[in-house]
Coordinates of C-alpha atoms in Angstrom, one line a residue:
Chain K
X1 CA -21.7 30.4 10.8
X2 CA -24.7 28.9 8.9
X3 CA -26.6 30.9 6.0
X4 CA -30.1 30.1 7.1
X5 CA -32.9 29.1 4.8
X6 CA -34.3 31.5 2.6
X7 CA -31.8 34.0 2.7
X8 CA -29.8 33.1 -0.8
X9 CA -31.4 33.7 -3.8
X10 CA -32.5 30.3 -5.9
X11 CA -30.1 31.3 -8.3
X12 CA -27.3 31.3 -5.8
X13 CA -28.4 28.1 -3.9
X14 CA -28.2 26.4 -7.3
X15 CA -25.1 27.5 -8.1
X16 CA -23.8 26.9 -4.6
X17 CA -24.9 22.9 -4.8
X18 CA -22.9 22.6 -8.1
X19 CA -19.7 24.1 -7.0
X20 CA -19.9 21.7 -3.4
X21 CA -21.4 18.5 -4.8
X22 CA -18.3 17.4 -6.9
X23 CA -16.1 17.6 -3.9
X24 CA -18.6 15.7 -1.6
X25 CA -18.8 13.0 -4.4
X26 CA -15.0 13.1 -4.2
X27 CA -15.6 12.5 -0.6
X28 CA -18.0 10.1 -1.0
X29 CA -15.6 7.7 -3.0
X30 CA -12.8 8.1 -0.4
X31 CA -15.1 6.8 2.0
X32 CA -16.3 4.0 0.0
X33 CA -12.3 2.7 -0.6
X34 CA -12.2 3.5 3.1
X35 CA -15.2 1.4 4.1
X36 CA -14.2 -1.5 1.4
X37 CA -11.0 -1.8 2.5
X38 CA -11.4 -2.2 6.8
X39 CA -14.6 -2.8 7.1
X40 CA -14.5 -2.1 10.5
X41 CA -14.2 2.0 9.6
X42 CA -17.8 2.3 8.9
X43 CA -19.2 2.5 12.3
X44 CA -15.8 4.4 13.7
X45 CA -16.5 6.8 10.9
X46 CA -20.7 7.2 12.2
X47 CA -20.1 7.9 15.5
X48 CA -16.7 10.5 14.2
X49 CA -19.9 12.1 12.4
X50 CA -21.8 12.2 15.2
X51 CA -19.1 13.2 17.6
X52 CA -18.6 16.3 15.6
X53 CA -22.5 17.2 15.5
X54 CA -22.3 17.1 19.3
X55 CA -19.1 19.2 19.4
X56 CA -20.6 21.5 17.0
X57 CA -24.3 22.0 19.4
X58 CA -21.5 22.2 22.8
X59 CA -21.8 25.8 23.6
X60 CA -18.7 27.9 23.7
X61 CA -17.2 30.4 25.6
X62 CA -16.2 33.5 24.4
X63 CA -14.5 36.8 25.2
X64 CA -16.8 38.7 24.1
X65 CA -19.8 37.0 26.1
X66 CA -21.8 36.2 23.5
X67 CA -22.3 32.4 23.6
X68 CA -21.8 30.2 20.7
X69 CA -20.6 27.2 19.5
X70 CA -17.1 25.6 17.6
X71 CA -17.8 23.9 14.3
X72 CA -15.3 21.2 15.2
X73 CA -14.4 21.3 11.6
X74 CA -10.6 22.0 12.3
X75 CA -10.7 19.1 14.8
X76 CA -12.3 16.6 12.2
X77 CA -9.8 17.9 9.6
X78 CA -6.5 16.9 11.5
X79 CA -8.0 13.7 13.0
X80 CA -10.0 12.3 9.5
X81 CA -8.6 14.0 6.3
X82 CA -10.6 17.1 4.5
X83 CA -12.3 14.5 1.8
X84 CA -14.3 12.6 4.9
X85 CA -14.8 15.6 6.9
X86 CA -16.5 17.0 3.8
X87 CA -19.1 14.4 3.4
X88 CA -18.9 14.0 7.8
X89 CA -19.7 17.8 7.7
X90 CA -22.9 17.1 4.4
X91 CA -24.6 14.7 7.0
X92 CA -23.9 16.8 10.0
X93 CA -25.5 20.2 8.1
X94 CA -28.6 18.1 7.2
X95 CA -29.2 17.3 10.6
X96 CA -28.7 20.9 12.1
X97 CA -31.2 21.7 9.2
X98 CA -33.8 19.5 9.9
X99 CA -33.3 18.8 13.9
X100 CA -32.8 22.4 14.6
X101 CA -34.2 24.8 11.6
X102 CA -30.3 26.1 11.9
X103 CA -29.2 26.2 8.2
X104 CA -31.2 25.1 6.1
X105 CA -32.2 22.8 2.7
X106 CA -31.6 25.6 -0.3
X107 CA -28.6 26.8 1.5
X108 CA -27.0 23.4 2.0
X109 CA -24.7 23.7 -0.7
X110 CA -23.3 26.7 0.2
X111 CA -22.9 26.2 3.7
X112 CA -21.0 22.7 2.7
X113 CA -18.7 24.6 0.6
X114 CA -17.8 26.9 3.3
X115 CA -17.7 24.8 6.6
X116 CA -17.5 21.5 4.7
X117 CA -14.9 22.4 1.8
X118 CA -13.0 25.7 2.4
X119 CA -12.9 25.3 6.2
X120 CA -11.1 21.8 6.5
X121 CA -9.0 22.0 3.6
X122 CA -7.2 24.9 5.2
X123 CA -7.2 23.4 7.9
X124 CA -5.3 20.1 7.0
X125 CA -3.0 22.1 4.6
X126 CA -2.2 24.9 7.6
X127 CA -1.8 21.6 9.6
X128 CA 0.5 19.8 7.4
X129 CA 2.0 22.9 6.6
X130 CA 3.3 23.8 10.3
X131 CA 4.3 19.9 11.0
X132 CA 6.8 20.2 7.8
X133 CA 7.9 23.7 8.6
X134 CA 8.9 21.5 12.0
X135 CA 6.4 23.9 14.1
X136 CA 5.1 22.1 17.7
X137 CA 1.8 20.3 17.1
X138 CA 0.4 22.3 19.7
X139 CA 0.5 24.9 17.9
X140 CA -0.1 23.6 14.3
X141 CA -3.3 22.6 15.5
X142 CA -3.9 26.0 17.1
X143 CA -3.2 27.7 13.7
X144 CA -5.4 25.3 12.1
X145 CA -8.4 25.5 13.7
X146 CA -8.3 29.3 14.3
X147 CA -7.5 29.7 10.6
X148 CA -9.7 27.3 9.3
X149 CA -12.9 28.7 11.2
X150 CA -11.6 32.2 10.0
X151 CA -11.3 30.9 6.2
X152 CA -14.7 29.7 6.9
X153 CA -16.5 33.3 7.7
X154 CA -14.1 34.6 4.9
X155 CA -16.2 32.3 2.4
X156 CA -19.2 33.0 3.9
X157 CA -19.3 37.0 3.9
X158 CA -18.2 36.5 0.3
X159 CA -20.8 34.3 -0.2
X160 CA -23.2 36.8 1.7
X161 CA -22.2 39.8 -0.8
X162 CA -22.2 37.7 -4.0
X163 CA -25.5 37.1 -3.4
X164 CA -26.3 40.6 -2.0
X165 CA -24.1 43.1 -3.6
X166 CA -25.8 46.0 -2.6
X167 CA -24.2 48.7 -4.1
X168 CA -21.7 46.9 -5.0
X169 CA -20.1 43.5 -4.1
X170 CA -16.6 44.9 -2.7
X171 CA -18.6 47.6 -0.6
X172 CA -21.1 44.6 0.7
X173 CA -17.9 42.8 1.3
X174 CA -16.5 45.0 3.7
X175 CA -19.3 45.5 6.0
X176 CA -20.1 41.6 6.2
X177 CA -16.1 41.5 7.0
X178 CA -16.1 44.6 9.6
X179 CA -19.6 42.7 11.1
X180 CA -18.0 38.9 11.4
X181 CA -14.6 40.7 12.6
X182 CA -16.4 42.0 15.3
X183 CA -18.6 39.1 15.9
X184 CA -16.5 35.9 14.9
X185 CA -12.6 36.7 15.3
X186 CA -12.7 35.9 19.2
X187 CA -15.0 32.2 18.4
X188 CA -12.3 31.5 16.1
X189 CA -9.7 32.1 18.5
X190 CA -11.6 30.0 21.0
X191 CA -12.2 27.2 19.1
X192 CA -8.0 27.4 18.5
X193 CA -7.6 27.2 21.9
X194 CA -10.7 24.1 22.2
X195 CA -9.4 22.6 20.2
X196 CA -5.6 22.0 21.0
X197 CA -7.3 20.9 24.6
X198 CA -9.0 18.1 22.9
X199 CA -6.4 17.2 20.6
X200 CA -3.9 17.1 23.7
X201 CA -6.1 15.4 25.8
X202 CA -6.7 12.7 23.3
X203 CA -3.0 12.4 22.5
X204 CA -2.5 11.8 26.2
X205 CA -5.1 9.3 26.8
X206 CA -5.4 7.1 24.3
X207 CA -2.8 8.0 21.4
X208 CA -3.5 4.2 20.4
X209 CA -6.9 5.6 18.4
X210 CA -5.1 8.4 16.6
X211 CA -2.5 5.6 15.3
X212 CA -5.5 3.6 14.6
X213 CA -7.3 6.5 12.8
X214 CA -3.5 6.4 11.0
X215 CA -3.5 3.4 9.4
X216 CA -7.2 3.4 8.9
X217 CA -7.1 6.5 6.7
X218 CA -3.8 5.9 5.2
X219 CA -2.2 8.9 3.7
X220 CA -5.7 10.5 4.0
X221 CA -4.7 11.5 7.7
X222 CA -1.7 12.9 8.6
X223 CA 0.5 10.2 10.6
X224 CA -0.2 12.8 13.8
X225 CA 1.8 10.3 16.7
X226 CA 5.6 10.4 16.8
X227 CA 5.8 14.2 15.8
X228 CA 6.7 16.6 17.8
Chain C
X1 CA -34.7 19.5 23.5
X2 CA -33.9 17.1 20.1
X3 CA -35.4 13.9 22.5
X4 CA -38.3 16.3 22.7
X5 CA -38.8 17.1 18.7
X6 CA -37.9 13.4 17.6
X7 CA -40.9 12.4 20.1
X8 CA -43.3 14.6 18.6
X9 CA -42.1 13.6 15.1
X10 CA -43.4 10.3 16.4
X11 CA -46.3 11.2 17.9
X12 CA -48.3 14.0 15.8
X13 CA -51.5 14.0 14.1
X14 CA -49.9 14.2 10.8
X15 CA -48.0 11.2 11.6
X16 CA -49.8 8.8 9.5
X17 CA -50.0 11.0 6.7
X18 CA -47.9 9.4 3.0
X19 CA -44.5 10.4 4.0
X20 CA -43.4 11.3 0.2
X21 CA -46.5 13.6 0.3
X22 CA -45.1 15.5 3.5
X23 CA -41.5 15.7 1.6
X24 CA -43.1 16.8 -1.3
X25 CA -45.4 19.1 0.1
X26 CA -42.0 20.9 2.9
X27 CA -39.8 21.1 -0.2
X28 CA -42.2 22.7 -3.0
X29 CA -43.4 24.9 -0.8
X30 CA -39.8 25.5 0.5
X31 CA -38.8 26.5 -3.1
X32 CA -41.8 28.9 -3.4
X33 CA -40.6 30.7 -0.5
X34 CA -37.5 31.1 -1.5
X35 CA -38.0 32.2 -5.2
X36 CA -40.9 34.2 -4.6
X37 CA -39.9 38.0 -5.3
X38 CA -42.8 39.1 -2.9
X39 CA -42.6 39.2 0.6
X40 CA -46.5 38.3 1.1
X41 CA -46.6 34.5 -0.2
X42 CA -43.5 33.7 2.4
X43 CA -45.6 35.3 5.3
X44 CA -48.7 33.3 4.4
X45 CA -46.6 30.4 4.8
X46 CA -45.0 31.4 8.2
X47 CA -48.8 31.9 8.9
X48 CA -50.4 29.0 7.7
X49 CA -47.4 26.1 9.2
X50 CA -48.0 26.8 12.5
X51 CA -52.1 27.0 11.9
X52 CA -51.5 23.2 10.9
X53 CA -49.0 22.1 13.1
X54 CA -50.7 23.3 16.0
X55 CA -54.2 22.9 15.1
X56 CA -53.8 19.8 13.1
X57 CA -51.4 18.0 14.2
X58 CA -51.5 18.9 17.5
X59 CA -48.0 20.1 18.5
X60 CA -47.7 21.9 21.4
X61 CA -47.7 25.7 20.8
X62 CA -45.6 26.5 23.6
X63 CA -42.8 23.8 22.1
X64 CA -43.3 25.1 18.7
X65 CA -42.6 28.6 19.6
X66 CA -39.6 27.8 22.0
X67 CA -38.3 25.8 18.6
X68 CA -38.8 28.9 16.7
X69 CA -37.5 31.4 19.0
X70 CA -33.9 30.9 18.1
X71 CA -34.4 31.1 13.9
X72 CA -36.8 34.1 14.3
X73 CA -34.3 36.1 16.5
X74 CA -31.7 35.5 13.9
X75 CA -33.9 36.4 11.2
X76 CA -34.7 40.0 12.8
X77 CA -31.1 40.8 13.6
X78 CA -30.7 39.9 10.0
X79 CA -33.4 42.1 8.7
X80 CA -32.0 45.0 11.2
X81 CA -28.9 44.4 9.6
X82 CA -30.0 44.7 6.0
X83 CA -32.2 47.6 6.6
X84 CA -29.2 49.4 8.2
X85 CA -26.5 48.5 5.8
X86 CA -27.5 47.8 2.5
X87 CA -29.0 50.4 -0.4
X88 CA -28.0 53.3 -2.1
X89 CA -31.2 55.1 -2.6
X90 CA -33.8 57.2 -1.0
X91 CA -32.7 57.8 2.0
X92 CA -34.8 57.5 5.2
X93 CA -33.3 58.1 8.7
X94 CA -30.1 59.3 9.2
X95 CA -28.4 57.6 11.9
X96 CA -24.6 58.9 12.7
X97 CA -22.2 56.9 12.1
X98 CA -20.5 53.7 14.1
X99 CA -16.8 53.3 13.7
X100 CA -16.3 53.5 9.4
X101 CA -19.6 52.6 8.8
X102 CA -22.5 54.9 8.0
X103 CA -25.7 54.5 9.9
X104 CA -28.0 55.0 7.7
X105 CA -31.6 53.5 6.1
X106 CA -32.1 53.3 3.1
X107 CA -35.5 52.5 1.6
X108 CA -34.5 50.1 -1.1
X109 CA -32.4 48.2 1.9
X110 CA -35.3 47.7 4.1
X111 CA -36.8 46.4 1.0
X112 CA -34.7 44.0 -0.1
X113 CA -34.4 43.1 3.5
X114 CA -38.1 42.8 4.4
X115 CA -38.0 40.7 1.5
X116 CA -35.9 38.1 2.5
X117 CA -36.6 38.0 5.9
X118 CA -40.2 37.1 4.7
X119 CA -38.4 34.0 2.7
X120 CA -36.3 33.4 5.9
X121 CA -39.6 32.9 7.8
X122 CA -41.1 31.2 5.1
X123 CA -38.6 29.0 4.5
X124 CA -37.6 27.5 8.2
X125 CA -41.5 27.1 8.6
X126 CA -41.4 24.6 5.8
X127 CA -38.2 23.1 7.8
X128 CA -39.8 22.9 10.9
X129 CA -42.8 21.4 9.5
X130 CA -41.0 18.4 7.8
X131 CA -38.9 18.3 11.5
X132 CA -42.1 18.3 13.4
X133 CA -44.0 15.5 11.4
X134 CA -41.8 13.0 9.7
X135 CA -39.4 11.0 11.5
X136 CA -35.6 11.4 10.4
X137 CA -35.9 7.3 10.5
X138 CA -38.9 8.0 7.5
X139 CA -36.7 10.6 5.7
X140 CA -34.1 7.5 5.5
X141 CA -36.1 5.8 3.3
X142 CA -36.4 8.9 1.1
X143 CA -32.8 9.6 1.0
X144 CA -32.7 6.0 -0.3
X145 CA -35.8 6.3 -2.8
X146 CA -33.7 9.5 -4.4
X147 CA -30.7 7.6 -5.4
X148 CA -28.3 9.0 -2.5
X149 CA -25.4 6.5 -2.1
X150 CA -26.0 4.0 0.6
X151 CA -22.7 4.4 2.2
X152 CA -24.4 7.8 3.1
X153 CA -27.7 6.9 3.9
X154 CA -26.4 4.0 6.1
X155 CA -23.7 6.3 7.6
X156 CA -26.5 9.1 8.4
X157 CA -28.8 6.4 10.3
X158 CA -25.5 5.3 12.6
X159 CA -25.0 8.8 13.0
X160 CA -28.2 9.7 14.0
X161 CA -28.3 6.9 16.6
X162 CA -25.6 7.9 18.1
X163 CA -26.4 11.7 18.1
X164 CA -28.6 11.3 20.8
X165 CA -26.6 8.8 23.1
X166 CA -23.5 11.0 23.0
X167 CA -25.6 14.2 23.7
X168 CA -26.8 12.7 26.6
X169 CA -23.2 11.4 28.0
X170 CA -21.9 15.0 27.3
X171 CA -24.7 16.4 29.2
X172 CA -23.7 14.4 32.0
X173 CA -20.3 15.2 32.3
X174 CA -20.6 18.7 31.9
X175 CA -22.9 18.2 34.8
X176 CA -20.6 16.6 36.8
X177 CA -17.8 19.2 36.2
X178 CA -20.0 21.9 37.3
X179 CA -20.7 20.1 40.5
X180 CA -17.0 19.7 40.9
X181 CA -16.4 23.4 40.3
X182 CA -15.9 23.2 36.6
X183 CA -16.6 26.5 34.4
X184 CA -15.9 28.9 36.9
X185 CA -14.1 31.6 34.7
X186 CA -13.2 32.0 31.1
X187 CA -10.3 29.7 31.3
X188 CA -11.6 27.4 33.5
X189 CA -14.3 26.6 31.0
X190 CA -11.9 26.2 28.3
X191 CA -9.9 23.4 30.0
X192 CA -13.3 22.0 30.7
X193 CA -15.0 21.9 27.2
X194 CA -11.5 20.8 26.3
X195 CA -11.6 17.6 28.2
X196 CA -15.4 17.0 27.5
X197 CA -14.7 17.4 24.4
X198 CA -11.9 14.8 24.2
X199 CA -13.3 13.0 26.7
X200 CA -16.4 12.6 24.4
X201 CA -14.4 11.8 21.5
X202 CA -12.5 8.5 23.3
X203 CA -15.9 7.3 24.2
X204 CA -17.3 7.4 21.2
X205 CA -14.6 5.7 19.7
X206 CA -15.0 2.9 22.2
X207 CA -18.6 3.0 21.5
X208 CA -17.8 2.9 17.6
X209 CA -16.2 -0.4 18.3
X210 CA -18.4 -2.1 20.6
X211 CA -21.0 -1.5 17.7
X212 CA -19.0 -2.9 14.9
X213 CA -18.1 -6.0 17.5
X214 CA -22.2 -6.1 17.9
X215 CA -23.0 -6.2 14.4
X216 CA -20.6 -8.5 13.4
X217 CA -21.7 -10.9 16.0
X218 CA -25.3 -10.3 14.2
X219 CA -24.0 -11.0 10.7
X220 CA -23.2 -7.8 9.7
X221 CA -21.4 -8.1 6.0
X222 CA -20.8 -3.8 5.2
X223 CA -24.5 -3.3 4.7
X224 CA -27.6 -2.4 6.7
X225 CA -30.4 -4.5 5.3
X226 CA -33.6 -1.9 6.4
X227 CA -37.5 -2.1 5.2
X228 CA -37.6 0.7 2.6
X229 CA -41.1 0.2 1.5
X230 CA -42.6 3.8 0.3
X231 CA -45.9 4.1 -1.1
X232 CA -47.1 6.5 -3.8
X233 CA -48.8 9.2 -2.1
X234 CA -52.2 8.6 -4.0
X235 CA -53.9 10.6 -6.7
X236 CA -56.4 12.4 -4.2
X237 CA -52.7 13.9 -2.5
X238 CA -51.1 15.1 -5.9
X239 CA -53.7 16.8 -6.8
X240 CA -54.4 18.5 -3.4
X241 CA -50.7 19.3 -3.6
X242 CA -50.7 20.7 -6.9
X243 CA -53.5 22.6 -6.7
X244 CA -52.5 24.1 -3.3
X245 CA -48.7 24.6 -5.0
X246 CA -50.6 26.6 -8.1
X247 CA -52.4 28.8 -5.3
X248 CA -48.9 29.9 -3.9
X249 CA -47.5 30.9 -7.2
X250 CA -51.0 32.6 -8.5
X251 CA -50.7 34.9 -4.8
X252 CA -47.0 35.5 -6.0
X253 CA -48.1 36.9 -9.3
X254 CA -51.2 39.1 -7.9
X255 CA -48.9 40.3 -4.8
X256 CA -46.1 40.8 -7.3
X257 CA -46.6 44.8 -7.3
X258 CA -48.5 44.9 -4.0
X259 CA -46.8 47.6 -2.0
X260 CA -44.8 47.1 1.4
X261 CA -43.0 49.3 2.9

């Protein structure tokens, strides 16, 4: 669920950028250790990137009929870590901007902090959660994706009525919640669903590459062969 | 569709045009939009893009307005939305009622959402031009010229090769799963996107390694060497830039009280 240009307030964009770009930076860093270290990650770390724009422009189906698409955040998450995906999700959000006029420039930073930031951390600590608690990865991922796209039109309606608080922020708040419980509860649900396919598929395949992306990401991934 | 907008952003009357003047000229007019608190200097904007992109640089109207479709819709539904939901004051039509909420318009929410549906248009025009006339391999060499770290910048170019390629190859398979009866009902189509989708993702990571085996073989050492040459704009530019930047904020201040709705 992108914010589209023009529709926050300068003062919010601003204050949007400031509250995402330290976590990006963060992001940045990891990478750089990342890419320093193996230098081999750098290109499997550009076409992860562009793997999840491509997931994210896939069109979905869902119950209700409307057609729309998973953010693939959940899935980058689990696979890469929440600090890569966050700076994955920065380049991925430019390009959607300026391919396809879908988010935009002055709403970057608050669409990073709720698709880029909020989304995939919950994610990866639902994830980690559930694989502790001894819970089937099948459904850890599950939980993790559906949650994490749900945390992620949480931060956006209350990014939505911060910004727009008409008449006041908790009333605004409600009726952005009733709208995206209507609209987005099922796409969350699907992209649950989506994405334990993929993830089971790939496990099937080729669980070589998610060893691989393992030791390549250290503790940054979660060691996701050889559980349950 | 992207093949189709990355070919115009090649081939476009503006095209030859300083690229940092193009950058300059999307974003400061982008941040006009947005901050203006009247609706009318936004619309001028949505009106006056398309006059140059079409006119000027010679993009097809019919593409431009396909592009636009999808942003526009949204922007309406959003508008609907705000006029329906939002405000407190001044009632206008009475609706009924849908589930707990109250149908009803206010006049300060069709307002405030006039208002930013205006910067919404505004502001995605200014997108779209940037999109329509400067190559994302151009805006590369901006990204690097502001100081963005070149881990980024290099990782964005990979990505942005690749973007295409895999688009493509997913395009493909999802055409050969619907000749071999793929997304015939809801759950059907779920297994299907499911193995596309990790389909896609083992082939990229193949495709991740045949390019790092490729540029090692070329002498790749961790960083992409790349001509960054920008050149100043020119002084004839600034000023037609600032002087055409002044005219958006002197409309902003007549239109400031200029009546609506």
């Amino acid at each position: 669920m992108h914010i589209m240009e023009g529709f926050l307030p300068w003062q919010w964009c601003l204050f949007w950028y400031l509250v995402a770009i330290p976590v990006v930076v963060y992001g940045v860093i990891q990478i750089k250790k990342i890419t320093d270290k193996n230098p081999e990650s750098k290109p499997l770390l550009a076409v992860s990137g562009a793997f999840m724009f491509v997931l994210s422009s896939l069109k979905l189906p869902s119950v209700t009929g409307s057609c729309s698409h998973p953010t693939g955040n959940g899935l980058g998450a689990i696979l890469f870590g929440p600090a890569v995906v966050s700076v994955l999700a920065t380049i991925t959000l430019v390009f959607q901007a300026l391919l396809l006029a879908h988010g935009g420039i002055t709403t970057l930073g608050a669409n990073i902090f709720s698709m880029g930031i909020v989304g995939p951390f919950c994610a990866w600590l639902i994830y980690k959660g559930c694989k502790n608690m001894g819970i089937s990865i099948s459904i850890a991922v599950f939980l993790a994706a559906t949650f994490g796209d749900l945390l992620t039109y949480v931060t956006t309606a209350i990014q939505l009525s911060l910004a727009f608080p008409i008449p006041t922020f908790s009333e605004s708040l409600i009726k952005f919640m009733i709208i995206f419980a209507y609209t987005q509860l099922p796409l969350a649900l699907a992209e649950g669903l989506l994405t334990v396919v993929i993830f089971d598929y790939i496990k099937k395949l080729r669980p070589d590459i998610l060893t691989q992306l393992g030791v390549m990401l250290k503790t940054k991934a979660p060691d996701v062969v050889g559980g349950k | 569709m992207e093949s189709h907008l990355d070919y115009h952003a090649h081939n476009n009357g503006f095209r030859e045009v300083n690229t940092t003047f193009k950058v300059l000229f999307a974003v400061s007019t982008l941040i006009i939009c947005v901050a203006s608190p009247s609706p009318i200097i936004p619309l001028f904007v949505f009106i006056l893009i398309p006059t140059l992109l079409i006119f000027k640089a010679k993009i097809p109207y019919k593409f431009y307005f396909k592009f636009i479709s999808i942003p526009l819709l949204f922007a309406l539904i959003t508008f609907l939305y705000m006029g329906l939901f939002f405000g407190s004051t001044d009632i206008m039509v009475q609706l009924g009622s849908l589930g707990p909420l109250d149908l009803v318009i206010y006049r300060d929410g069709v307002q405030i959402g006039f208002l930013v549906f205006s910067r919404m248009l505004g502001a995605f025009s200014c997108l779209v031009f940037l999109a329509f006339t400067t190559p994302m391999t151009e805006l590369f060499s901006i990204f690097h010229r502001v100081h963005i770290p070149p881990i980024i910048v290099e990782l964005s170019m990979l990505m942005y090769r690749f973007i295409f390629l895999f688009l493509d190859e997913a395009e493909k398979m999802h055409q050969s799963q619907k000749t071999r009866l793929g997304y015939s009902d809801w759950k059907n189509s779920l297994r299907c996107l499911g193995m596309l989708g990790g389909n896609l993702f083992i082939r990229t990571w193949f495709q991740g390694e045949k390019l790092h085996m490729a540029m090692e073989s070329r002498g790749y050492n961790g960083t992409l060497k790349a001509m960054n040459e920008i050149e100043f704009p020119g002084s004839k530019n600034i000023i037609l830039l600032v002087s055409f930047e002044l005219l958006l904020l002197a409309g902003i201040y007549l239109s400031l009280n200029f009546p609506v709705i």
